[in-house]
Amino acid sequence: MQLAIVVNEGPYTHQASDTAYHFTKAALEKGHGITRVFFYHDGVNNGTRLTVPPQDDRNLQKLWSELGEKHGLDLVVCIAAAQRRGILDADEARRHGKDASNLAPGFRISGLGQLIEAGIEADRLVVFGD
Amino acid sequence: MAQKKKFLYVNRKAPYGTIYALEALEVVLIGAAFEQDVSLAFLDDGVFQLMAGQDTAAASMKNFSRTFKALGDYDVRKFYVERESLAERGLTVEDLMPITYEDEAEDYAEKPSIIPVSRAEMAALIAQQDVVLSF
Amino acid sequence: MSTLHTVNKTPFERNALQSCVGHLSPGDALLMIEDGVVGARKGSSATAMVQAALASGGVYALASDLDARGIRPEDMIEGIQRVDYGGFVDLVAQHARTVAWL
């Protein structure tokens, strides 16, 4: 079965992205496909490479990037939500005259259409948020 | 598009205190271009999103309530509002903005987009959907 | 085909569980996750809501979230089933749609 995952909260403040991560991992282990993981609202904060959590804590951005790389996941950060919250890839940073970009490896920035498209293409869509 | 899916956007939060209502509306606007069978559900504090007379000037926030009125032009015409949620908050349908669409099948007659439903009808609506997006 | 409802809020602060239970169709399943699992403890004021959900269909709670909050199997309202993440995935697959009561 093909599953689409929506993550509406950033890491650490809410458990939502932890739950979404463990769910996605379990779905892959069961042989399901992941159409896309779409990060919306504060969920876009999962996609910054600049987080430095304490050594003894989990690093959610890294976990997503590694899971993405291992399984070829499409990790999409919503462009409108990302711009509000200061998550930029190199192209966006250049376009808006910012001196740095921070999108983590394995993530890409794209539009809300990617969320709707995932809903259309997947057999199931699951939302994680607050 | 090969198949049309039934999309339900579930709005349970009041506007302005959090960004969920505004960003949910942004999804609805983009989603309209995909020509799916779209319904909006307003229940619990979500009914406050449709209140008439919202004035955000002094709060210095973007008043996005007018956007709901434009959705009819994008074929988003089914605003299911739960009666019990209104009543629990001391509200009636008359407290909400008039939201209409033009029915091209009937010489562009203006028709109401807001459909008041009971909690049981809302449950039945949820049970008919393919994709349910909550914010 | 029925619906899987997820509740991630404590019933003692937010109305997600109450609202969810009010919108269940016969045969729907309810899964408690994150802070939602505190509603699984027996003897609380939320018990009647959970029992209404049990009368409608299956009620499940995510084991790792129960464990994290110190809620042991013997503390739970009778009839609620513990599931792991694999069980969560199975519930999603077994139901036509998932509704998150955020």
Short mmCIF file of C-alpha atoms in Angstrom, two decimals:
data_model
loop_
_atom_site.label_atom_id
_atom_site.label_comp_id
_atom_site.label_asym_id
_atom_site.label_seq_id
_atom_site.Cartn_x
_atom_site.Cartn_y
_atom_site.Cartn_z
CA MET A 1 0.00 0.00 0.00
CA GLN A 2 1.14 3.57 -0.67
CA LEU A 3 1.01 5.95 2.32
CA ALA A 4 1.31 9.73 2.40
CA ILE A 5 2.52 11.33 5.63
CA VAL A 6 1.83 14.91 6.74
CA VAL A 7 3.88 16.44 9.57
CA ASN A 8 2.39 19.63 10.99
CA GLU A 9 4.69 20.34 13.95
CA GLY A 10 8.37 20.96 14.39
CA PRO A 11 10.65 18.69 16.37
CA TYR A 12 11.00 18.79 20.17
CA THR A 13 8.12 21.11 21.19
CA HIS A 14 5.59 18.50 20.13
CA GLN A 15 5.93 14.74 19.87
CA ALA A 16 4.23 14.79 16.46
CA SER A 17 7.35 14.53 14.32
CA ASP A 18 8.72 11.70 16.50
CA THR A 19 5.45 9.81 16.01
CA ALA A 20 5.47 10.51 12.28
CA TYR A 21 9.07 9.30 12.00
CA HIS A 22 8.44 6.04 13.88
CA PHE A 23 5.24 5.46 11.91
CA THR A 24 7.02 6.01 8.58
CA LYS A 25 9.84 3.66 9.61
CA ALA A 26 7.36 0.96 10.69
CA ALA A 27 5.40 1.30 7.45
CA LEU A 28 8.58 0.82 5.41
CA GLU A 29 9.55 -2.21 7.53
CA LYS A 30 6.14 -3.71 6.75
CA GLY A 31 6.78 -3.30 3.02
CA HIS A 32 4.51 -0.33 2.38
CA GLY A 33 5.56 2.47 0.07
CA ILE A 34 5.74 6.10 1.18
CA THR A 35 4.35 8.39 -1.51
CA ARG A 36 5.74 11.46 0.18
CA VAL A 37 6.37 12.99 3.59
CA PHE A 38 5.03 16.53 3.51
CA PHE A 39 6.11 19.02 6.17
CA TYR A 40 3.66 21.85 6.82
CA HIS A 41 3.02 24.55 9.44
CA ASP A 42 5.89 24.41 12.00
CA GLY A 43 6.64 20.94 10.60
CA VAL A 44 9.00 22.69 8.17
CA ASN A 45 11.41 23.09 11.12
CA ASN A 46 12.22 19.38 10.76
CA GLY A 47 14.10 20.41 7.63
CA THR A 48 16.71 22.80 9.03
CA ARG A 49 20.27 21.47 9.12
CA LEU A 50 21.23 23.97 11.83
CA THR A 51 19.67 22.28 14.85
CA VAL A 52 22.16 21.13 17.48
CA PRO A 53 20.28 19.01 20.02
CA PRO A 54 22.18 17.74 23.10
CA GLN A 55 24.34 14.66 22.50
CA ASP A 56 22.08 12.42 24.58
CA ASP A 57 18.92 13.44 22.71
CA ARG A 58 17.62 12.27 19.35
CA ASN A 59 18.36 14.42 16.30
CA LEU A 60 15.11 14.36 14.35
CA GLN A 61 16.42 16.20 11.29
CA LYS A 62 19.23 13.68 11.01
CA LEU A 63 16.85 10.77 11.52
CA TRP A 64 14.61 12.02 8.70
CA SER A 65 17.58 12.67 6.39
CA GLU A 66 19.00 9.19 7.03
CA LEU A 67 15.64 7.44 6.62
CA GLY A 68 15.10 9.46 3.46
CA GLU A 69 18.44 8.48 2.03
CA LYS A 70 18.06 4.81 2.91
CA HIS A 71 14.63 4.44 1.32
CA GLY A 72 14.69 7.17 -1.31
CA LEU A 73 11.90 9.10 0.43
CA ASP A 74 10.48 12.29 -1.00
CA LEU A 75 10.76 14.67 1.99
CA VAL A 76 9.01 17.88 0.96
CA VAL A 77 9.00 21.10 2.95
CA CYS A 78 6.16 23.49 2.03
CA ILE A 79 7.63 26.60 0.45
CA ALA A 80 5.09 29.10 1.83
CA ALA A 81 5.30 27.72 5.37
CA ALA A 82 9.11 27.49 5.12
CA GLN A 83 9.57 31.09 3.99
CA ARG A 84 7.53 32.34 6.96
CA ARG A 85 9.75 30.38 9.33
CA GLY A 86 13.17 30.93 7.80
CA ILE A 87 13.80 27.60 6.12
CA LEU A 88 15.51 28.24 2.77
CA ASP A 89 17.36 26.22 0.19
CA ALA A 90 20.22 27.81 -1.77
CA ASP A 91 17.97 28.97 -4.64
CA GLU A 92 15.42 30.52 -2.30
CA ALA A 93 18.14 32.25 -0.27
CA ARG A 94 19.56 33.78 -3.45
CA ARG A 95 16.12 34.80 -4.70
CA HIS A 96 15.29 36.62 -1.46
CA GLY A 97 18.75 38.13 -0.96
CA LYS A 98 19.52 36.16 2.20
CA ASP A 99 23.12 35.40 3.15
CA ALA A 100 22.60 31.74 4.06
CA SER A 101 20.47 28.69 3.40
CA ASN A 102 19.66 25.94 5.86
CA LEU A 103 17.68 23.17 4.18
CA ALA A 104 18.88 19.79 5.44
CA PRO A 105 20.16 17.07 3.10
CA GLY A 106 17.49 14.83 1.64
CA PHE A 107 14.75 17.47 1.95
CA ARG A 108 13.42 19.56 -0.91
CA ILE A 109 11.28 22.68 -0.91
CA SER A 110 8.16 22.70 -3.03
CA GLY A 111 4.58 23.94 -3.17
CA LEU A 112 1.36 22.92 -1.46
CA GLY A 113 0.30 21.18 -4.65
CA GLN A 114 2.66 18.39 -3.56
CA LEU A 115 0.43 17.78 -0.53
CA ILE A 116 -2.74 17.53 -2.62
CA GLU A 117 -0.98 15.36 -5.19
CA ALA A 118 0.19 13.00 -2.41
CA GLY A 119 -3.41 12.76 -1.19
CA ILE A 120 -4.57 11.87 -4.69
CA GLU A 121 -1.83 9.33 -5.39
CA ALA A 122 -1.57 7.55 -2.03
CA ASP A 123 -3.95 4.86 -0.78
CA ARG A 124 -3.94 6.43 2.68
CA LEU A 125 -2.93 9.80 4.08
CA VAL A 126 -2.03 10.19 7.76
CA VAL A 127 -1.67 13.56 9.50
CA PHE A 128 0.57 14.10 12.53
CA GLY A 129 0.30 17.40 14.36
CA ASP A 130 -0.88 19.18 17.45
CA MET B 1 -6.89 13.68 -13.76
CA ALA B 2 -7.76 10.00 -13.79
CA GLN B 3 -9.90 9.81 -10.69
CA LYS B 4 -11.63 12.36 -8.52
CA LYS B 5 -11.17 11.90 -4.80
CA LYS B 6 -13.30 13.22 -1.99
CA PHE B 7 -11.19 15.61 0.09
CA LEU B 8 -12.42 16.88 3.45
CA TYR B 9 -10.65 19.75 5.21
CA VAL B 10 -11.41 19.59 8.94
CA ASN B 11 -11.27 22.95 10.73
CA ARG B 12 -11.56 22.71 14.52
CA LYS B 13 -9.52 25.72 15.60
CA ALA B 14 -10.36 29.40 15.97
CA PRO B 15 -8.55 31.88 13.70
CA TYR B 16 -5.66 34.22 14.71
CA GLY B 17 -4.62 32.60 18.02
CA THR B 18 -2.72 30.03 15.97
CA ILE B 19 -1.80 29.91 12.29
CA TYR B 20 -3.63 26.65 11.54
CA ALA B 21 -6.80 28.24 10.12
CA LEU B 22 -4.88 30.57 7.79
CA GLU B 23 -2.54 27.88 6.50
CA ALA B 24 -5.44 25.44 6.11
CA LEU B 25 -7.12 28.00 3.87
CA GLU B 26 -3.92 28.23 1.80
CA VAL B 27 -4.12 24.47 1.21
CA VAL B 28 -7.77 24.76 0.17
CA LEU B 29 -6.88 27.51 -2.34
CA ILE B 30 -4.06 25.50 -3.92
CA GLY B 31 -6.09 22.29 -3.75
CA ALA B 32 -8.91 23.86 -5.74
CA ALA B 33 -6.73 23.73 -8.87
CA PHE B 34 -6.65 19.93 -8.68
CA GLU B 35 -10.38 19.60 -9.42
CA GLN B 36 -11.16 17.12 -6.69
CA ASP B 37 -14.47 16.79 -4.80
CA VAL B 38 -13.76 19.24 -1.97
CA SER B 39 -15.71 19.76 1.24
CA LEU B 40 -14.85 21.95 4.22
CA ALA B 41 -15.93 20.98 7.72
CA PHE B 42 -16.22 23.56 10.50
CA LEU B 43 -16.72 22.13 13.96
CA ASP B 44 -15.71 22.88 17.52
CA ASP B 45 -13.86 26.25 17.61
CA GLY B 46 -13.46 26.05 13.81
CA VAL B 47 -16.88 27.70 13.48
CA PHE B 48 -15.26 30.95 14.65
CA GLN B 49 -13.36 31.07 11.33
CA LEU B 50 -16.63 31.97 9.60
CA MET B 51 -17.80 34.69 11.99
CA ALA B 52 -19.22 37.81 10.35
CA GLY B 53 -17.60 41.15 11.14
CA GLN B 54 -14.03 40.03 11.78
CA ASP B 55 -11.86 43.13 12.15
CA THR B 56 -8.17 42.46 12.60
CA ALA B 57 -6.92 46.01 12.07
CA ALA B 58 -6.14 46.70 15.73
CA ALA B 59 -4.65 43.23 16.15
CA SER B 60 -2.34 43.95 13.16
CA MET B 61 -3.03 40.58 11.61
CA LYS B 62 -4.12 39.62 8.11
CA ASN B 63 -7.90 39.28 7.93
CA PHE B 64 -8.25 36.17 5.82
CA SER B 65 -11.97 35.71 6.41
CA ARG B 66 -12.79 37.39 3.10
CA THR B 67 -10.97 34.63 1.27
CA PHE B 68 -13.70 32.19 2.26
CA LYS B 69 -16.14 34.27 0.22
CA ALA B 70 -13.97 33.90 -2.89
CA LEU B 71 -13.79 30.11 -2.72
CA GLY B 72 -17.06 29.71 -4.64
CA ASP B 73 -15.24 30.95 -7.75
CA TYR B 74 -12.79 28.06 -7.30
CA ASP B 75 -15.57 25.46 -7.12
CA VAL B 76 -15.22 25.12 -3.37
CA ARG B 77 -18.88 25.33 -2.43
CA LYS B 78 -19.54 22.92 0.39
CA PHE B 79 -18.97 24.48 3.82
CA TYR B 80 -20.42 22.03 6.35
CA VAL B 81 -20.95 23.81 9.67
CA GLU B 82 -21.91 21.79 12.73
CA ARG B 83 -25.02 23.05 14.51
CA GLU B 84 -24.06 21.59 17.90
CA SER B 85 -20.68 23.36 17.76
CA LEU B 86 -22.44 26.67 17.05
CA ALA B 87 -24.97 26.16 19.85
CA GLU B 88 -22.29 25.20 22.39
CA ARG B 89 -20.67 28.59 21.70
CA GLY B 90 -23.89 30.59 21.84
CA LEU B 91 -23.85 31.07 18.07
CA THR B 92 -26.33 30.52 15.26
CA VAL B 93 -25.84 30.39 11.48
CA GLU B 94 -26.94 34.06 11.42
CA ASP B 95 -23.73 35.00 13.22
CA LEU B 96 -21.67 33.72 10.27
CA MET B 97 -20.61 35.53 7.10
CA PRO B 98 -22.90 35.01 4.14
CA ILE B 99 -20.90 32.83 1.73
CA THR B 100 -22.34 32.10 -1.69
CA TYR B 101 -21.44 30.65 -5.07
CA GLU B 102 -22.88 31.15 -8.53
CA ASP B 103 -24.61 28.05 -9.86
CA GLU B 104 -23.80 27.91 -13.58
CA ALA B 105 -26.43 25.17 -14.01
CA GLU B 106 -29.14 27.64 -12.96
CA ASP B 107 -28.19 30.80 -14.84
CA TYR B 108 -25.55 31.75 -12.26
CA ALA B 109 -28.06 32.05 -9.45
CA GLU B 110 -26.41 32.87 -6.10
CA LYS B 111 -26.67 29.98 -3.68
CA PRO B 112 -25.46 29.59 -0.11
CA SER B 113 -22.22 27.62 0.36
CA ILE B 114 -22.81 27.14 4.09
CA ILE B 115 -24.60 23.89 4.84
CA PRO B 116 -25.61 23.54 8.53
CA VAL B 117 -25.44 19.92 9.63
CA SER B 118 -25.98 17.97 12.83
CA ARG B 119 -23.13 16.15 14.59
CA ALA B 120 -24.52 12.85 13.27
CA GLU B 121 -24.54 14.23 9.72
CA MET B 122 -20.96 15.44 10.19
CA ALA B 123 -19.97 11.91 11.26
CA ALA B 124 -21.65 10.51 8.15
CA LEU B 125 -19.83 13.08 5.99
CA ILE B 126 -16.46 12.01 7.43
CA ALA B 127 -17.33 8.38 6.66
CA GLN B 128 -17.71 9.19 2.93
CA GLN B 129 -14.27 10.73 2.39
CA ASP B 130 -11.14 9.46 0.65
CA VAL B 131 -8.73 11.98 2.18
CA VAL B 132 -9.23 13.86 5.44
CA LEU B 133 -6.82 16.73 6.15
CA SER B 134 -6.86 18.10 9.70
CA PHE B 135 -5.06 21.23 10.80
CA MET C 1 -15.40 0.89 4.99
CA SER C 2 -14.71 2.31 8.40
CA THR C 3 -12.46 5.09 9.68
CA LEU C 4 -9.43 5.12 11.98
CA HIS C 5 -9.48 8.10 14.34
CA THR C 6 -6.30 9.20 16.11
CA VAL C 7 -6.42 11.26 19.32
CA ASN C 8 -3.16 12.78 20.59
CA LYS C 9 -4.55 15.08 23.29
CA THR C 10 -5.25 14.50 26.96
CA PRO C 11 -9.01 14.60 27.58
CA PHE C 12 -8.37 16.63 30.74
CA GLU C 13 -7.16 19.71 28.87
CA ARG C 14 -8.59 19.54 25.35
CA ASN C 15 -11.82 18.30 23.77
CA ALA C 16 -10.26 16.14 21.01
CA LEU C 17 -11.34 12.82 22.55
CA GLN C 18 -14.83 14.11 23.29
CA SER C 19 -15.23 15.53 19.79
CA CYS C 20 -13.82 12.38 18.20
CA VAL C 21 -16.16 10.10 20.15
CA GLY C 22 -19.08 12.31 19.10
CA HIS C 23 -18.22 11.70 15.43
CA LEU C 24 -17.64 7.95 15.40
CA SER C 25 -19.57 5.81 12.95
CA PRO C 26 -20.34 2.18 13.86
CA GLY C 27 -17.26 0.03 13.32
CA ASP C 28 -14.79 2.93 13.50
CA ALA C 29 -11.58 2.43 15.46
CA LEU C 30 -9.99 4.90 17.87
CA LEU C 31 -6.23 4.99 18.46
CA MET C 32 -4.76 6.99 21.34
CA ILE C 33 -1.26 8.30 20.74
CA GLU C 34 1.10 10.80 22.41
CA ASP C 35 -0.70 12.59 25.32
CA GLY C 36 -3.93 10.97 24.13
CA VAL C 37 -2.94 7.77 25.97
CA VAL C 38 -3.64 9.35 29.36
CA GLY C 39 -7.30 8.83 28.47
CA ALA C 40 -6.66 5.06 28.60
CA ARG C 41 -6.22 4.99 32.39
CA LYS C 42 -9.12 3.46 34.28
CA GLY C 43 -10.96 5.26 37.06
CA SER C 44 -10.70 8.72 35.45
CA SER C 45 -13.47 11.14 34.52
CA ALA C 46 -12.83 10.32 30.85
CA THR C 47 -13.85 6.67 31.23
CA ALA C 48 -17.41 7.15 29.95
CA MET C 49 -16.10 8.64 26.68
CA VAL C 50 -13.74 5.74 26.16
CA GLN C 51 -16.52 3.26 26.91
CA ALA C 52 -18.71 4.96 24.29
CA ALA C 53 -15.87 4.44 21.79
CA LEU C 54 -15.51 0.80 22.87
CA ALA C 55 -19.21 0.28 22.18
CA SER C 56 -18.72 1.64 18.64
CA GLY C 57 -15.60 -0.27 17.64
CA GLY C 58 -12.03 -1.07 18.64
CA VAL C 59 -10.07 1.22 20.94
CA TYR C 60 -6.28 1.06 20.81
CA ALA C 61 -3.42 2.85 22.54
CA LEU C 62 0.20 3.11 21.40
CA ALA C 63 2.32 0.97 23.73
CA SER C 64 5.46 3.14 23.62
CA ASP C 65 3.44 6.23 24.59
CA LEU C 66 1.73 4.34 27.44
CA ASP C 67 5.10 3.07 28.69
CA ALA C 68 6.67 6.52 28.48
CA ARG C 69 3.92 7.90 30.72
CA GLY C 70 4.01 5.08 33.24
CA ILE C 71 0.61 3.65 32.33
CA ARG C 72 0.82 -0.12 32.83
CA PRO C 73 -1.44 -2.65 31.09
CA GLU C 74 -3.24 -3.30 34.39
CA ASP C 75 -3.98 0.44 34.73
CA MET C 76 -5.95 0.53 31.47
CA ILE C 77 -9.68 0.59 30.90
CA GLU C 78 -10.73 -2.95 30.04
CA GLY C 79 -11.05 -3.54 26.30
CA ILE C 80 -8.39 -1.09 25.13
CA GLN C 81 -5.72 -2.90 23.14
CA ARG C 82 -2.02 -2.00 23.22
CA VAL C 83 -0.43 -1.71 19.77
CA ASP C 84 3.11 -0.98 18.62
CA TYR C 85 3.98 1.18 15.58
CA GLY C 86 3.53 -1.85 13.31
CA GLY C 87 0.03 -2.22 14.74
CA PHE C 88 -0.59 1.49 14.05
CA VAL C 89 0.42 0.94 10.42
CA ASP C 90 -1.89 -2.09 10.18
CA LEU C 91 -4.81 -0.05 11.58
CA VAL C 92 -4.20 2.65 8.94
CA ALA C 93 -4.15 0.03 6.19
CA GLN C 94 -7.27 -1.74 7.49
CA HIS C 95 -9.43 1.40 7.49
CA ALA C 96 -10.45 3.42 4.46
CA ARG C 97 -9.30 6.73 5.91
CA THR C 98 -7.55 8.16 8.94
CA VAL C 99 -8.83 11.24 10.77
CA ALA C 100 -6.45 13.03 13.14
CA TRP C 101 -8.26 14.91 15.92
CA LEU C 102 -5.55 17.55 16.38
#
